[in-house]
CSV table of C-alpha atoms and ligand atoms in Angstrom, one decimal:
chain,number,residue,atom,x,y,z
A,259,UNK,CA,-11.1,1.7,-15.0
A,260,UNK,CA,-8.6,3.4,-13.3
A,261,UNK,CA,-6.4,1.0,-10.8
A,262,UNK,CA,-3.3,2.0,-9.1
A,263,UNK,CA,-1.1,1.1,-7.1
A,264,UNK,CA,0.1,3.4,-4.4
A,265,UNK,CA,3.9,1.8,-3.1
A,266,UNK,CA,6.5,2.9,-1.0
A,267,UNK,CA,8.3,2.2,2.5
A,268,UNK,CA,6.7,3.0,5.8
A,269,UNK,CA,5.9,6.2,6.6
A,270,UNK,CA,6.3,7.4,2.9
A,271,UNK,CA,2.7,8.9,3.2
A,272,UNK,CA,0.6,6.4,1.2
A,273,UNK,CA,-2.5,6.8,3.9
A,274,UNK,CA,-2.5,10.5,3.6
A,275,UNK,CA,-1.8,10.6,-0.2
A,276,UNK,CA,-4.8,8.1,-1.0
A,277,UNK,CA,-7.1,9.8,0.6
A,278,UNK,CA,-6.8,13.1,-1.4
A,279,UNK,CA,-6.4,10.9,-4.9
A,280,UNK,CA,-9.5,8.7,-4.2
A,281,UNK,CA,-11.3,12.6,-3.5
A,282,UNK,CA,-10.3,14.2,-6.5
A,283,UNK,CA,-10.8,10.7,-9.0
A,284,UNK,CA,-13.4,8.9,-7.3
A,285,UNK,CA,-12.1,5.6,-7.1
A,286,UNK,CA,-12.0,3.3,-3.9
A,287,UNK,CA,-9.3,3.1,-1.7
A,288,UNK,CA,-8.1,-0.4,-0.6
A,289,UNK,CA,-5.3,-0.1,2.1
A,290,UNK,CA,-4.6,-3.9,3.9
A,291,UNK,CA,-3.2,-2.6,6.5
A,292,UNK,CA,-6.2,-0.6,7.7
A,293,UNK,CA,-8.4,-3.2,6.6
A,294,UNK,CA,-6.2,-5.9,8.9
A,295,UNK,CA,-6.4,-2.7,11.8
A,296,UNK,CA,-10.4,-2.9,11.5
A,297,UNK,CA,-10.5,-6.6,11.8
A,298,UNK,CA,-8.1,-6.7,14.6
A,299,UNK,CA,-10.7,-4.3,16.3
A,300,UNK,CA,-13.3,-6.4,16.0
A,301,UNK,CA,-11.7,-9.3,17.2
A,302,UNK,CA,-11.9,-11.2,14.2
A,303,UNK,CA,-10.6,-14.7,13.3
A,304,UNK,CA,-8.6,-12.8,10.6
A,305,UNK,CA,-7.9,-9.9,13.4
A,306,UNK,CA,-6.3,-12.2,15.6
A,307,UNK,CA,-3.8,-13.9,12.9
A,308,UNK,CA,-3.1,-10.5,11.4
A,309,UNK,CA,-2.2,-9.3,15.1
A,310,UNK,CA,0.7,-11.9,15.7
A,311,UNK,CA,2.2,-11.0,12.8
A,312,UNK,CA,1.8,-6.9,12.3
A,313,UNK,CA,3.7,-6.7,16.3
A,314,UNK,CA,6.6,-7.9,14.4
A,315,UNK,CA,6.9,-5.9,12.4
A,316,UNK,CA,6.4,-9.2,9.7
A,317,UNK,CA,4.3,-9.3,6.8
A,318,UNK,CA,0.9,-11.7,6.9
A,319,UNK,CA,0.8,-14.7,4.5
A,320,UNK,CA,0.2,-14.2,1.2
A,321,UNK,CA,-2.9,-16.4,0.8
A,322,UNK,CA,-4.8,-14.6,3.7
A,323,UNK,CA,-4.1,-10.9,2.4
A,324,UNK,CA,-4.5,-12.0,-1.3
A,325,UNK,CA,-8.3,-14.1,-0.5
A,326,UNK,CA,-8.7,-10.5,1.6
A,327,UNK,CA,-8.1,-8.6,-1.5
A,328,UNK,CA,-10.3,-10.4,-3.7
A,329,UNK,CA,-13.2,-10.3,-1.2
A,330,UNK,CA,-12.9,-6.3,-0.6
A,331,UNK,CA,-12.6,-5.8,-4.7
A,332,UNK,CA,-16.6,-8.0,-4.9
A,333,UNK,CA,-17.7,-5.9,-2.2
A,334,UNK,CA,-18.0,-3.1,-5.5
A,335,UNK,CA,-19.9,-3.8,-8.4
A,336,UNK,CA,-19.3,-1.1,-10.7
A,337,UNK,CA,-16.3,1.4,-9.4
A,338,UNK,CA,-14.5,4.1,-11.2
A,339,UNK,CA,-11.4,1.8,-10.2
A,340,UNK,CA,-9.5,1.2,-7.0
A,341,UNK,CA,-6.3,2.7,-5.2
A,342,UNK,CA,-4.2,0.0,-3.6
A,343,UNK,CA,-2.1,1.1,-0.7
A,344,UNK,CA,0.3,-1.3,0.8
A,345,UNK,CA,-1.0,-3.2,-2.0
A,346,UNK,CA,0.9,-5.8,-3.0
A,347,UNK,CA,3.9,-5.9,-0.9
A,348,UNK,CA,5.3,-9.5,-2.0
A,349,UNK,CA,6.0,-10.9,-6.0
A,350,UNK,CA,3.5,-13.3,-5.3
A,351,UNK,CA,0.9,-10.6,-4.4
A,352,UNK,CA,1.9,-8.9,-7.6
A,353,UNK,CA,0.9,-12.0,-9.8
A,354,UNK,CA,-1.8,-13.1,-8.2
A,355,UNK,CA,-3.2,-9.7,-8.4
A,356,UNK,CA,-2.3,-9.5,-12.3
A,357,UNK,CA,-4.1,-12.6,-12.7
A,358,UNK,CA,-7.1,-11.5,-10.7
A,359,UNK,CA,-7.6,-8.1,-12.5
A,360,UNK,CA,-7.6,-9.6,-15.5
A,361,UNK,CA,-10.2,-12.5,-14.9
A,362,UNK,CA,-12.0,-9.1,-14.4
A,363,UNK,CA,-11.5,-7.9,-18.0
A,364,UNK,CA,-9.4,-5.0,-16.4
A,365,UNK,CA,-5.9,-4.4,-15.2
A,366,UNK,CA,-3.4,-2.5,-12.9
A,367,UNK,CA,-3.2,1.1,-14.8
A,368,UNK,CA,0.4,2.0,-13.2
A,369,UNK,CA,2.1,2.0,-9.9
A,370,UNK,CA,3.4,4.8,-8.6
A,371,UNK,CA,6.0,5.0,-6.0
A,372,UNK,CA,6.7,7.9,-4.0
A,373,UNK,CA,9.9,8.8,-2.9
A,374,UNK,CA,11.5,9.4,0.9
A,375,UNK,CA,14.8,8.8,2.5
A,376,UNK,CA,15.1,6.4,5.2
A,377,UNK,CA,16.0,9.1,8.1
A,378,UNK,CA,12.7,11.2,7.1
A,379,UNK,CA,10.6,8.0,7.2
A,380,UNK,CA,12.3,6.9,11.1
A,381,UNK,CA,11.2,9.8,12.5
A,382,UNK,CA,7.6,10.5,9.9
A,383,UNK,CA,6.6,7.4,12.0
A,384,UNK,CA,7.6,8.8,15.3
A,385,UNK,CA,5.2,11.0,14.7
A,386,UNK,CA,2.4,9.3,13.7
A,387,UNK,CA,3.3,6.4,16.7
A,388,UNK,CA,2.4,9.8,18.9
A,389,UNK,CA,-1.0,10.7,16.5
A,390,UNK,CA,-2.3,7.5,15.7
A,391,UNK,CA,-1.7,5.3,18.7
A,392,UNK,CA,-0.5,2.4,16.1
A,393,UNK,CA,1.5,0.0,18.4
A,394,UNK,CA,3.8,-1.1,15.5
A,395,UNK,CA,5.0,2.7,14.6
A,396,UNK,CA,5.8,3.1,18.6
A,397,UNK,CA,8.6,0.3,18.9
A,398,UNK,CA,11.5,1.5,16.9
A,399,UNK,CA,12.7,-2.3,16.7
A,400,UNK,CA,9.3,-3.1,15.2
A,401,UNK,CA,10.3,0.0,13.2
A,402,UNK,CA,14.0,-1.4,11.9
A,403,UNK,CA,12.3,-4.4,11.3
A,404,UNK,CA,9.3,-3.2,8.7
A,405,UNK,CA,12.5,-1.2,6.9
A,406,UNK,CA,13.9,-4.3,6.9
A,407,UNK,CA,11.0,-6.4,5.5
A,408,UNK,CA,10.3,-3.4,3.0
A,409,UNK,CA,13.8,-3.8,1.3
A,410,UNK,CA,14.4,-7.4,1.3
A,411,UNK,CA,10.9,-8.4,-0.2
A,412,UNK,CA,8.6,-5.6,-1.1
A,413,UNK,CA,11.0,-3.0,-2.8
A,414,UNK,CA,11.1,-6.5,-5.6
A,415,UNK,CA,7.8,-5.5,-6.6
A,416,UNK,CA,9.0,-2.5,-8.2
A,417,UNK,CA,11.1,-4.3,-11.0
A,418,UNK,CA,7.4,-6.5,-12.0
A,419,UNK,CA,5.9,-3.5,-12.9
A,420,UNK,CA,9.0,-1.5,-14.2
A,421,UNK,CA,8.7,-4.6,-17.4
A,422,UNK,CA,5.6,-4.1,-17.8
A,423,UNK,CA,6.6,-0.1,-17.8
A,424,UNK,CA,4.2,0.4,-15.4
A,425,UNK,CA,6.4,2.0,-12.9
A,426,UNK,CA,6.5,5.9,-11.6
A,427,UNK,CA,8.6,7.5,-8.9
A,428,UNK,CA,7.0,10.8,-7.3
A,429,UNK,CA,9.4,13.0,-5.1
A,430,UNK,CA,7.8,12.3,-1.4
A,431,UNK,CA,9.4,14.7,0.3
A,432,UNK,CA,8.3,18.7,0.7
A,433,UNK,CA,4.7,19.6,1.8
A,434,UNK,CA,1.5,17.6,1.5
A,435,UNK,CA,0.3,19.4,-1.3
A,436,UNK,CA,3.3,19.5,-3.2
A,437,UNK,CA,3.1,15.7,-3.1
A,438,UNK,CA,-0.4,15.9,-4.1
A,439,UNK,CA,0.5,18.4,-6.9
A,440,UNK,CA,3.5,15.7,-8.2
A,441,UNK,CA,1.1,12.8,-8.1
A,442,UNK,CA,-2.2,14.4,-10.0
A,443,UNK,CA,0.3,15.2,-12.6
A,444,UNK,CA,1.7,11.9,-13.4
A,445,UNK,CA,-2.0,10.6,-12.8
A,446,UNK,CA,-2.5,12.6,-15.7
A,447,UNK,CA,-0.7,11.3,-18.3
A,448,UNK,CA,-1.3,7.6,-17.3
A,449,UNK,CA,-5.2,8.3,-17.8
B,578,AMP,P1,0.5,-0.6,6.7
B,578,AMP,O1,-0.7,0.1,7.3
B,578,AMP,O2,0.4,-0.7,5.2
B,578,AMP,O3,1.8,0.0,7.1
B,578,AMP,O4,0.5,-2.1,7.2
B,578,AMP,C1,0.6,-2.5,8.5
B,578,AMP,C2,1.0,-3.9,8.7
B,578,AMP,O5,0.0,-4.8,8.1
B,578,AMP,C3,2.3,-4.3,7.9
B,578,AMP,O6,3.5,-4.1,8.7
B,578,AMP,C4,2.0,-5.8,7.7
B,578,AMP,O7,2.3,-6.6,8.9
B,578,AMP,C5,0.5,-5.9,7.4
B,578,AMP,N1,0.3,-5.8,6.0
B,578,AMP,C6,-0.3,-4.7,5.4
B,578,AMP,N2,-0.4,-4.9,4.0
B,578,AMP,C7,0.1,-6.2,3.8
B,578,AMP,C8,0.3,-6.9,2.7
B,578,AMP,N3,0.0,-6.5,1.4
B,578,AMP,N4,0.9,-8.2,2.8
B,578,AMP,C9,1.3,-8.6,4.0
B,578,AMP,N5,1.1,-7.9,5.2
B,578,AMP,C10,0.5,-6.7,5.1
Protein backbone atom coordinates (compact mmCIF):
# COMPACT_ATOMS: atom_id res chain seq x y z
CA UNK A 1 0.00 0.00 0.00
CA UNK A 2 0.69 3.35 -0.71
CA UNK A 3 -0.21 5.81 2.38
CA UNK A 4 0.68 9.39 2.53
CA UNK A 5 0.47 12.03 4.18
CA UNK A 6 -0.29 15.25 2.53
CA UNK A 7 0.89 18.37 5.41
CA UNK A 8 1.23 21.84 5.31
CA UNK A 9 -0.37 25.19 6.76
CA UNK A 10 -3.73 26.55 5.58
CA UNK A 11 -4.13 27.39 2.34
CA UNK A 12 -0.87 25.56 1.23
CA UNK A 13 -3.12 23.67 -1.48
CA UNK A 14 -3.50 20.18 0.08
CA UNK A 15 -7.43 19.99 -1.21
CA UNK A 16 -6.46 20.77 -4.72
CA UNK A 17 -3.19 18.76 -4.69
CA UNK A 18 -5.00 15.52 -3.38
CA UNK A 19 -7.37 15.50 -5.69
CA UNK A 20 -5.05 15.22 -8.80
CA UNK A 21 -2.61 12.50 -6.69
CA UNK A 22 -5.54 10.24 -5.71
CA UNK A 23 -6.43 10.59 -9.94
CA UNK A 24 -3.30 9.70 -11.22
CA UNK A 25 -2.46 6.70 -8.23
CA UNK A 26 -5.70 5.60 -7.30
CA UNK A 27 -5.66 5.69 -3.79
CA UNK A 28 -8.49 7.29 -1.42
CA UNK A 29 -8.41 10.57 -0.20
CA UNK A 30 -9.15 11.14 3.53
CA UNK A 31 -9.23 15.01 4.27
CA UNK A 32 -10.91 15.63 8.21
CA UNK A 33 -11.70 18.70 7.46
CA UNK A 34 -14.07 18.02 4.65
CA UNK A 35 -15.15 15.03 6.32
CA UNK A 36 -16.05 17.30 9.69
CA UNK A 37 -17.65 20.01 6.69
CA UNK A 38 -20.06 17.01 5.59
CA UNK A 39 -21.12 16.14 9.01
CA UNK A 40 -21.59 19.66 10.02
CA UNK A 41 -24.05 19.63 6.95
CA UNK A 42 -25.98 17.11 8.02
CA UNK A 43 -26.37 18.21 11.32
CA UNK A 44 -24.67 15.54 12.96
CA UNK A 45 -23.87 14.81 16.60
CA UNK A 46 -20.22 14.90 15.46
CA UNK A 47 -21.19 18.12 13.02
CA UNK A 48 -22.28 20.05 15.82
CA UNK A 49 -19.03 19.46 18.18
CA UNK A 50 -16.77 19.90 15.14
CA UNK A 51 -18.69 23.32 14.49
CA UNK A 52 -17.84 25.03 17.99
CA UNK A 53 -14.57 24.33 17.45
CA UNK A 54 -13.66 24.84 13.47
CA UNK A 55 -15.30 28.87 14.04
CA UNK A 56 -12.28 29.22 16.10
CA UNK A 57 -10.23 28.71 14.23
CA UNK A 58 -9.16 25.63 17.06
CA UNK A 59 -8.40 22.23 16.37
CA UNK A 60 -11.19 19.30 17.42
CA UNK A 61 -10.06 16.77 20.12
CA UNK A 62 -7.87 14.30 19.32
CA UNK A 63 -10.05 11.24 20.32
CA UNK A 64 -13.06 12.40 18.17
CA UNK A 65 -10.90 13.02 14.86
CA UNK A 66 -8.62 10.02 15.60
CA UNK A 67 -12.06 7.36 16.29
CA UNK A 68 -13.15 9.41 12.92
CA UNK A 69 -10.08 8.33 11.18
CA UNK A 70 -10.29 4.79 12.07
CA UNK A 71 -13.99 4.52 11.00
CA UNK A 72 -13.43 6.24 7.46
CA UNK A 73 -10.07 3.83 6.95
CA UNK A 74 -12.91 0.35 7.57
CA UNK A 75 -15.21 2.00 5.41
CA UNK A 76 -12.44 0.34 2.48
CA UNK A 77 -11.66 -3.15 2.42
CA UNK A 78 -8.97 -3.52 -0.03
CA UNK A 79 -7.59 0.09 -1.30
CA UNK A 80 -4.45 0.88 -3.35
CA UNK A 81 -3.68 3.03 -0.07
CA UNK A 82 -4.93 6.36 1.24
CA UNK A 83 -3.95 10.13 0.99
CA UNK A 84 -4.31 11.97 4.29
CA UNK A 85 -4.90 15.61 4.07
CA UNK A 86 -5.00 17.59 7.27
CA UNK A 87 -4.08 14.30 8.50
CA UNK A 88 -2.66 14.27 11.57
CA UNK A 89 -2.35 17.70 12.71
CA UNK A 90 -1.28 16.92 16.53
CA UNK A 91 1.81 14.35 17.89
CA UNK A 92 -0.78 12.43 19.38
CA UNK A 93 -2.60 11.98 15.94
CA UNK A 94 0.74 10.99 14.59
CA UNK A 95 1.15 7.95 17.04
CA UNK A 96 -2.02 6.85 17.25
CA UNK A 97 -2.08 6.78 13.61
CA UNK A 98 1.45 4.81 13.59
CA UNK A 99 -0.04 2.44 15.91
CA UNK A 100 -3.23 2.06 13.86
CA UNK A 101 -1.55 1.36 10.47
CA UNK A 102 0.37 -1.10 11.72
CA UNK A 103 -2.31 -3.23 13.57
CA UNK A 104 -3.22 -3.15 9.83
CA UNK A 105 0.04 -4.92 8.71
CA UNK A 106 0.81 -1.63 6.75
CA UNK A 107 2.29 1.80 7.45
CA UNK A 108 2.54 5.61 6.55
CA UNK A 109 4.84 5.36 3.23
CA UNK A 110 6.11 9.18 3.60
CA UNK A 111 4.79 12.62 4.36
CA UNK A 112 5.20 15.09 2.15
CA UNK A 113 4.95 18.70 2.97
CA UNK A 114 4.57 21.35 0.58
CA UNK A 115 6.01 24.55 0.83
CA UNK A 116 4.33 28.36 0.99
CA UNK A 117 5.13 31.48 2.70
CA UNK A 118 2.81 32.86 5.20
CA UNK A 119 1.82 36.20 3.03
CA UNK A 120 0.87 33.79 -0.08
CA UNK A 121 -1.18 31.58 2.20
CA UNK A 122 -3.21 34.99 4.01
CA UNK A 123 -4.37 36.04 0.91
CA UNK A 124 -4.63 31.96 -1.05
CA UNK A 125 -7.47 31.92 1.67
CA UNK A 126 -8.98 35.21 0.79
CA UNK A 127 -9.57 33.76 -2.15
CA UNK A 128 -11.00 30.71 -1.53
CA UNK A 129 -13.23 32.50 1.59
CA UNK A 130 -14.77 34.26 -1.77
CA UNK A 131 -15.03 30.62 -3.90
CA UNK A 132 -15.83 28.29 -1.35
CA UNK A 133 -18.19 30.09 1.04
CA UNK A 134 -16.10 28.39 4.09
CA UNK A 135 -16.94 30.61 7.05
CA UNK A 136 -13.51 29.98 8.77
CA UNK A 137 -11.31 31.26 5.62
CA UNK A 138 -13.70 34.61 5.66
CA UNK A 139 -12.70 35.94 9.20
CA UNK A 140 -9.11 36.94 8.98
CA UNK A 141 -8.93 36.61 12.99
CA UNK A 142 -10.19 32.96 12.55
CA UNK A 143 -7.44 33.14 9.90
CA UNK A 144 -4.37 34.44 12.35
CA UNK A 145 -5.67 32.09 14.57
CA UNK A 146 -5.42 28.61 12.40
CA UNK A 147 -1.58 30.14 11.56
CA UNK A 148 -1.35 30.24 14.84
CA UNK A 149 -2.57 26.81 15.82
CA UNK A 150 -0.60 25.41 12.63
CA UNK A 151 2.86 26.55 14.13
CA UNK A 152 2.52 25.92 17.79
CA UNK A 153 1.16 22.30 17.49
CA UNK A 154 0.90 20.91 14.02
CA UNK A 155 4.20 22.09 12.33
CA UNK A 156 5.68 19.39 15.54
CA UNK A 157 4.52 16.69 13.46
CA UNK A 158 7.08 17.19 10.93
CA UNK A 159 10.06 16.30 13.20
CA UNK A 160 8.06 12.48 14.03
CA UNK A 161 8.33 11.61 10.67
CA UNK A 162 11.71 13.46 9.78
CA UNK A 163 13.24 10.22 12.47
CA UNK A 164 11.64 7.95 10.92
CA UNK A 165 13.11 9.76 7.49
CA UNK A 166 9.89 9.92 6.31
CA UNK A 167 9.74 13.50 5.61
CA UNK A 168 9.63 15.52 2.04
CA UNK A 169 9.27 19.21 1.41
CA UNK A 170 7.80 20.10 -2.22
CA UNK A 171 8.16 23.86 -3.32
CA UNK A 172 4.26 25.03 -3.06
CA UNK A 173 4.46 27.97 -4.78
CA UNK A 174 4.23 28.55 -8.86
CA UNK A 175 1.34 27.05 -10.84
CA UNK A 176 -0.95 24.12 -10.06
CA UNK A 177 0.75 21.91 -12.34
CA UNK A 178 4.10 22.74 -11.43
CA UNK A 179 3.20 21.63 -7.98
CA UNK A 180 1.61 18.60 -9.33
CA UNK A 181 4.79 17.96 -11.50
CA UNK A 182 7.14 18.46 -8.07
CA UNK A 183 4.98 16.10 -6.05
CA UNK A 184 4.57 12.95 -8.84
CA UNK A 185 8.29 13.18 -8.77
CA UNK A 186 9.07 12.71 -5.28
CA UNK A 187 5.95 10.18 -5.25
CA UNK A 188 8.21 8.41 -7.42
CA UNK A 189 11.01 7.60 -5.67
CA UNK A 190 9.22 6.83 -2.40
CA UNK A 191 7.17 4.03 -4.34
P1 LIG B 1 -9.05 21.91 6.88
O1 LIG B 1 -10.14 21.74 5.87
O2 LIG B 1 -8.05 20.81 6.83
O3 LIG B 1 -8.41 23.28 6.81
O4 LIG B 1 -9.74 21.81 8.33
C1 LIG B 1 -10.71 22.73 8.75
C2 LIG B 1 -10.83 22.69 10.26
O5 LIG B 1 -11.25 21.37 10.68
C3 LIG B 1 -9.55 22.94 11.04
O6 LIG B 1 -9.29 24.33 11.22
C4 LIG B 1 -9.85 22.22 12.37
O7 LIG B 1 -10.71 23.00 13.18
C5 LIG B 1 -10.63 21.01 11.90
N1 LIG B 1 -9.71 19.87 11.62
C6 LIG B 1 -9.40 19.33 10.41
N2 LIG B 1 -8.53 18.31 10.54
C7 LIG B 1 -8.27 18.21 11.86
C8 LIG B 1 -7.43 17.35 12.64
N3 LIG B 1 -6.64 16.42 12.06
N4 LIG B 1 -7.42 17.52 13.98
C9 LIG B 1 -8.20 18.45 14.58
N5 LIG B 1 -9.00 19.29 13.91
C10 LIG B 1 -9.04 19.19 12.56
Amino acid sequence: MLNLVLFGPPGAGKGTQSERIIEHYGLIHLSTGDIFRSNIGDKTELGKLAKSYIDKGQLVPDEVTIDMVKSEVEKHSTPKGFIFDGFPRTQVQAKALDEYMKKKNTSISAMIALDVPEEELKERLQQRAKDSGRTDDADPKVIEQRIEVYRKETAPVKSFYQEQSKFHEVDGMGSIESITDRLFSTIEKIK
